Amino acid sequence: MIWGLIGASTIASQHMIDAIRAQDGHDIKTVQSGNAAHGAQYAKAHNIPNSTDDLSILLDDTNISAVYISSTNEKHKAQSLAAIAAGKHIICEKPLAMTVQDATAMVQTAERAGLVFATNHHLRNAGSHIKIKQLISTGQIGTVQSIRIFHAVNLPENLQGWRINDAGAGGGVIPDIVVHDADTVRFYLDEAPIRVLAMEGSSGMAQGVEDSVMSVWTMPSGVMVQTHESFTHRYARTGVEIYGDKGSIIARDVMTQRPIGEIFLTDENGTREISFDDHNLYVRSVGNFSNAVTGSGRPTADGRDGIMSLAVALAVKDSATTGKAMDVDYGNI
Ligand code: NDP
């Protein structure tokens, strides 16, 4: 499968270029960047044969059958619709778009065209989260009562651009990280939050957007969820705590791009560490997407998953802004 990259981004350079090239028979032919000089330099640094600042040149290339979109968030919609019109399968970065309506239009247009559309929610691909889901679904902790997610990190200096000062590009910790936590909770429980209550803050890094948020979510089953996302916590550890009526799962350092962390299961027999697979998250994401394109599977997270995580993040933002609890509006999916 020959790929085009839409967006000369950090995430592609740090994870996705290698993940694409790790697949048998996959390579990258062209990178598109809005900035021609940046695109050319990026192509050279990553051994990509072509760069262009004209998206139609990439999309008109019939050798390219899939694109990875990792531009800033406000560009995802127009780029996805253009890629779909050109018949390309898509892995799109989260958040899929700026509104649920736009994300739904992208996903439904891809469906109508018979194209695979995936959302790059990497955490579902982690051995740690797959193991946690398995512990829950096999009844190891009984009926789940509550979940707490700790996803306060220190945003690295090289990423302190649009994320911390540009709401128009989709900046802010809510679009950046809440979407991942919403997707992870949906992955664990196979149900989606219905109502949220949130408070946001600016703890010193961001200007014009939030850099910290805490929220509580209610689930249809009655499970209560509490999450904390931040860009400014230099010495925090990430993690998940899941409490059930027969046990608990405590995981540390698992809200991450790397196959690391630890999981402890506590029940009437005491506490023991649970091992999990340490495969690369992004290689698995691209692998499942590629299988879906060849008709033998489905993406780890599809377009619908991307719409739903975005809807939760937007409800969290609305709640933090208004000070009121908000129903999550999933639109027409
Ligand atoms: P970057 O800031 O690295 O890149 C975003 C865009 O900024 C690029 O596509 C490029 O624009 C422009 N840009 C970056 N560097 C330069 C430069 N030196 N000169 C000119 N333009 C530049 O963003 P990220 O890689 O952090 O994020 C990209 C997307 O991926 C976002 O949607 C984000 O939410 C998502 N993401 C997902 C992750 C995951 O694990 N699933 C992790 C990190 C990010 P152009 O498009 O014109 O080339």
XYZ file of C-alpha atoms and ligand atoms in Angstrom:
381
model
C 0.000 0.000 0.000
C 1.388 3.379 -0.986
C 0.654 6.270 1.352
C 0.509 10.023 1.249
C 1.014 12.117 4.364
C -1.226 15.157 4.752
C 0.551 17.346 7.287
C 4.276 17.391 7.968
C 3.774 16.838 11.673
C 5.638 15.745 14.783
C 3.381 12.732 15.398
C 4.112 11.427 11.902
C 7.847 11.901 12.357
C 7.942 10.387 15.837
C 5.576 7.437 15.343
C 3.511 7.056 12.189
C 6.150 7.088 9.434
C 7.902 4.172 11.127
C 4.565 2.451 11.821
C 3.599 2.634 8.127
C 7.016 1.391 7.002
C 6.811 -1.474 9.523
C 3.979 -3.011 7.468
C 4.883 -5.467 4.707
C 4.685 -3.782 1.308
C 3.833 -0.318 2.644
C 5.714 2.875 1.864
C 5.210 6.628 1.732
C 5.436 8.423 -1.602
C 4.481 12.042 -0.915
C 4.087 14.450 1.967
C 1.858 17.518 1.687
C 2.536 20.561 3.816
C 1.000 24.032 3.681
C 4.569 25.325 3.878
C 6.588 24.218 0.820
C 9.994 24.718 2.442
C 8.979 22.814 5.586
C 7.525 20.013 3.438
C 10.694 19.717 1.361
C 12.907 19.631 4.435
C 10.592 17.090 6.112
C 10.578 14.839 3.036
C 14.368 14.896 2.918
C 14.719 14.170 6.633
C 12.374 11.180 6.378
C 13.417 9.794 2.985
C 10.038 10.527 1.398
C 10.495 10.883 -2.384
C 8.103 13.821 -2.969
C 6.763 16.857 -1.173
C 4.168 19.366 -2.280
C 2.190 22.270 -0.910
C -0.644 21.419 -3.324
C -2.957 18.780 -1.871
C -4.448 17.978 -5.286
C -1.046 16.783 -6.563
C -0.938 14.167 -3.793
C -4.599 13.228 -4.234
C -4.417 12.973 -8.048
C -1.665 10.358 -7.723
C -3.405 7.043 -8.402
C -0.489 5.069 -6.925
C -1.425 6.467 -3.512
C -4.323 4.530 -2.004
C -4.241 5.700 1.630
C -3.551 8.955 3.420
C -2.629 9.768 6.993
C -3.991 13.181 8.046
C -2.087 14.784 10.920
C -2.400 18.482 10.231
C -3.804 20.842 12.856
C -7.383 20.021 13.782
C -9.268 22.713 11.869
C -7.854 21.327 8.581
C -8.958 17.716 9.039
C -12.448 18.155 7.597
C -11.589 19.769 4.248
C -8.584 17.483 3.773
C -10.638 14.360 4.561
C -13.436 15.321 2.185
C -10.923 16.009 -0.596
C -9.174 12.671 0.073
C -12.501 10.807 0.018
C -13.448 12.485 -3.284
C -10.134 11.176 -4.654
C -10.918 7.641 -3.459
C -8.303 7.389 -0.688
C -8.673 5.377 2.499
C -7.934 7.511 5.571
C -6.393 7.394 9.007
C -7.292 10.768 10.497
C -5.890 12.202 13.681
C -8.041 13.085 16.639
C -10.002 15.187 17.218
C -11.554 14.410 13.857
C -12.894 17.932 13.426
C -14.023 21.028 15.300
C -17.706 20.005 15.498
C -19.658 16.751 15.685
C -21.537 17.749 12.528
C -18.293 18.138 10.553
C -16.874 14.855 11.859
C -20.120 13.081 10.987
C -20.028 14.493 7.455
C -16.472 13.159 7.016
C -17.276 9.696 8.304
C -20.580 9.306 6.463
C -19.072 10.531 3.188
C -16.298 7.922 3.501
C -18.889 5.225 4.254
C -20.956 6.149 1.217
C -17.801 5.997 -0.924
C -16.936 2.536 0.433
C -13.650 3.769 1.915
C -12.066 2.818 5.230
C -11.934 5.721 7.690
C -10.016 5.252 10.945
C -9.404 7.540 13.910
C -5.911 7.347 15.360
C -6.913 6.683 18.969
C -3.665 4.948 19.817
C -4.525 3.937 23.406
C -6.962 1.216 22.266
C -3.950 -0.406 20.652
C -1.894 -0.604 23.842
C -1.310 -4.016 25.385
C -2.058 -2.416 28.770
C -5.524 -1.151 27.802
C -6.376 -4.342 25.921
C -5.507 -6.276 29.098
C -7.570 -3.932 31.302
C -10.577 -4.334 29.009
C -10.126 -8.104 29.157
C -9.964 -8.067 32.985
C -13.215 -6.079 33.083
C -15.074 -8.110 30.476
C -14.124 -11.443 32.044
C -15.589 -10.311 35.367
C -12.304 -10.117 37.316
C -13.494 -7.063 39.257
C -17.228 -7.783 39.133
C -19.602 -4.957 38.257
C -17.727 -1.730 37.536
C -18.694 1.111 39.881
C -16.308 3.912 38.973
C -13.285 4.869 36.904
C -10.674 7.545 37.523
C -8.299 8.621 34.767
C -5.122 10.569 35.464
C -3.910 12.133 32.238
C -2.046 15.223 33.416
C 1.291 15.437 31.635
C 4.056 17.904 30.865
C 3.600 19.089 27.283
C 7.085 18.986 25.733
C 8.518 22.346 24.677
C 8.567 21.419 20.981
C 4.760 20.948 21.081
C 4.055 24.239 22.861
C 2.784 25.951 19.683
C -0.838 25.990 18.420
C -1.886 23.584 21.219
C -1.412 26.266 23.883
C -2.504 29.453 22.122
C -4.688 28.820 19.090
C -8.326 27.869 19.665
C -8.957 28.220 15.915
C -6.504 25.412 15.179
C -8.102 23.222 17.835
C -5.727 24.077 20.664
C -6.387 23.371 24.336
C -6.058 20.317 26.485
C -9.735 19.370 26.051
C -9.603 18.669 22.299
C -6.108 17.264 22.691
C -6.453 14.785 25.566
C -10.086 14.480 26.717
C -10.870 12.773 23.387
C -8.382 9.999 24.220
C -9.839 9.475 27.689
C -13.395 9.398 26.324
C -12.358 6.798 23.787
C -10.575 4.721 26.417
C -13.637 4.678 28.699
C -15.867 3.690 25.769
C -13.352 0.966 24.883
C -13.392 -0.446 28.433
C -17.156 -0.351 28.987
C -18.766 -0.521 25.521
C -21.002 2.383 26.490
C -20.692 6.130 26.076
C -20.948 9.005 28.583
C -24.352 10.656 28.651
C -23.744 13.702 30.874
C -20.658 15.615 32.008
C -19.729 18.320 34.498
C -16.355 20.021 34.133
C -14.114 22.832 35.331
C -11.140 24.096 33.334
C -8.155 26.176 34.272
C -5.047 27.774 32.984
C -2.170 26.758 35.158
C 0.469 28.903 33.562
C 1.245 27.526 30.126
C -1.655 28.294 27.789
C -3.055 31.604 26.588
C -6.610 31.841 25.240
C -7.231 28.115 25.673
C -7.369 25.857 28.736
C -4.311 23.885 29.780
C -6.018 21.881 32.549
C -9.446 20.375 33.095
C -11.183 18.067 35.530
C -14.548 16.492 34.865
C -17.035 13.854 35.973
C -19.089 11.827 33.537
C -22.139 9.629 34.036
C -22.548 6.448 32.008
C -25.836 4.751 31.029
C -25.040 1.863 33.404
C -24.524 4.245 36.316
C -20.714 3.940 36.360
C -19.187 7.256 37.467
C -16.070 8.499 35.678
C -13.651 11.165 36.864
C -10.873 12.504 34.623
C -8.023 14.982 34.908
C -6.152 16.245 31.866
C -3.378 18.823 31.866
C -0.345 20.060 29.903
C 1.438 21.483 32.941
C 2.153 18.635 35.352
C 5.870 18.104 35.150
C 6.113 15.428 37.833
C 2.760 13.641 37.541
C 2.325 9.971 36.645
C -0.542 9.008 34.361
C -2.885 6.185 35.214
C -6.270 4.562 35.485
C -8.137 3.249 38.511
C -11.180 1.058 37.973
C -13.266 -0.021 40.923
C -15.680 -2.945 40.821
C -17.744 -4.697 43.489
C -15.365 -7.680 43.449
C -12.008 -6.028 42.856
C -10.049 -3.110 41.473
C -7.543 -2.432 38.725
C -4.847 0.149 39.352
C -2.696 0.964 36.314
C 0.149 3.477 36.238
C 2.000 5.172 33.351
C -0.435 3.754 30.797
C -1.862 6.971 29.279
C 1.073 7.208 26.931
C 2.236 6.636 23.379
C 4.710 3.964 24.450
C 4.096 0.301 25.375
C 4.951 0.816 29.035
C 3.287 0.944 32.454
C 2.107 -1.459 35.104
C -1.231 -2.994 36.090
C -2.213 -4.292 39.523
C -5.334 -6.332 40.213
C -6.706 -6.402 43.773
C -9.494 -8.740 44.922
C -10.282 -11.019 47.846
C -7.073 -12.957 47.109
C -4.869 -9.875 47.523
C -2.922 -7.768 45.018
C -0.919 -9.086 42.077
C 0.786 -7.528 39.085
C -0.742 -8.353 35.706
C 1.511 -8.679 32.670
C 0.574 -7.446 29.202
C 1.906 -7.402 25.668
C 4.419 -4.662 24.810
C 3.836 -4.263 21.060
C 4.099 -0.820 19.398
C 0.734 0.983 19.564
C 0.997 2.764 16.215
C 2.225 -0.288 14.306
C -0.891 -2.125 15.489
C -3.109 0.844 14.541
C -1.761 0.915 10.973
C -1.850 -2.897 10.767
C -5.540 -3.085 11.686
C -6.330 -0.262 9.258
C -4.456 -2.044 6.507
C -6.376 -5.277 7.201
C -9.629 -3.335 7.010
C -8.633 -1.943 3.599
C -7.930 -5.461 2.318
C -11.247 -6.654 3.747
C -10.028 -8.780 6.640
C -10.844 -6.727 9.709
C -11.747 -3.329 11.010
C -9.719 -0.364 12.222
C -8.981 -0.356 15.944
C -10.944 2.889 16.215
C -13.200 3.791 13.304
C -14.844 7.048 12.305
C -17.777 6.541 14.632
C -15.365 6.190 17.559
C -13.784 9.493 16.523
C -17.148 11.254 16.375
C -18.089 9.987 19.826
C -14.836 10.973 21.522
C -15.158 14.433 19.979
C -18.747 14.761 21.244
C -17.606 14.043 24.805
C -14.762 16.576 24.572
C -17.120 19.254 23.230
C -19.580 18.587 26.068
C -16.715 18.899 28.577
C -15.727 22.230 26.988
C -19.331 23.492 27.067
C -19.704 22.459 30.686
C -16.421 24.111 31.696
C -17.440 27.291 29.898
C -21.007 27.518 31.199
C -20.507 25.989 34.638
C -23.458 23.692 33.988
C -23.751 19.937 33.573
C -24.203 19.093 29.876
C -25.762 16.166 28.043
C -23.379 14.773 25.426
C -24.745 15.485 21.946
C -23.648 12.686 19.610
C -25.667 14.108 16.704
C -26.994 11.718 14.074
C -24.725 8.699 14.168
P 2.627 19.593 14.874
O 2.526 20.948 15.449
O 3.936 18.908 14.923
O 2.191 19.633 13.335
C 0.936 20.146 12.941
C 1.124 20.991 11.684
O 1.899 22.136 11.990
C 1.888 20.267 10.589
O 1.017 19.469 9.859
C 2.468 21.448 9.806
O 1.512 22.014 8.938
C 2.702 22.483 10.880
N 4.127 22.505 11.245
C 4.737 21.746 12.178
N 6.061 22.069 12.229
C 6.262 23.050 11.314
C 7.376 23.799 10.899
N 8.601 23.611 11.445
N 7.224 24.720 9.899
C 6.010 24.929 9.345
N 4.903 24.238 9.702
C 5.027 23.327 10.683
O 1.444 18.756 15.508
P 1.367 17.311 16.126
O 2.133 16.314 15.346
O 1.645 17.381 17.555
O -0.221 17.040 15.943
C -0.781 16.884 14.661
C -2.142 16.204 14.775
O -1.960 14.911 15.346
C -3.165 16.897 15.659
O -4.448 16.668 15.131
C -3.032 16.185 16.997
O -4.215 16.247 17.756
C -2.733 14.766 16.544
N -1.900 13.999 17.489
C -2.262 12.715 17.782
C -1.525 11.922 18.599
C -1.894 10.497 18.827
O -1.167 9.806 19.524
N -2.970 10.008 18.287
C -0.310 12.459 19.262
C 0.041 13.802 18.829
C -0.748 14.518 17.978
P 1.202 21.403 7.500
O -0.038 20.600 7.701
O 0.969 22.603 6.650
O 2.377 20.574 7.118
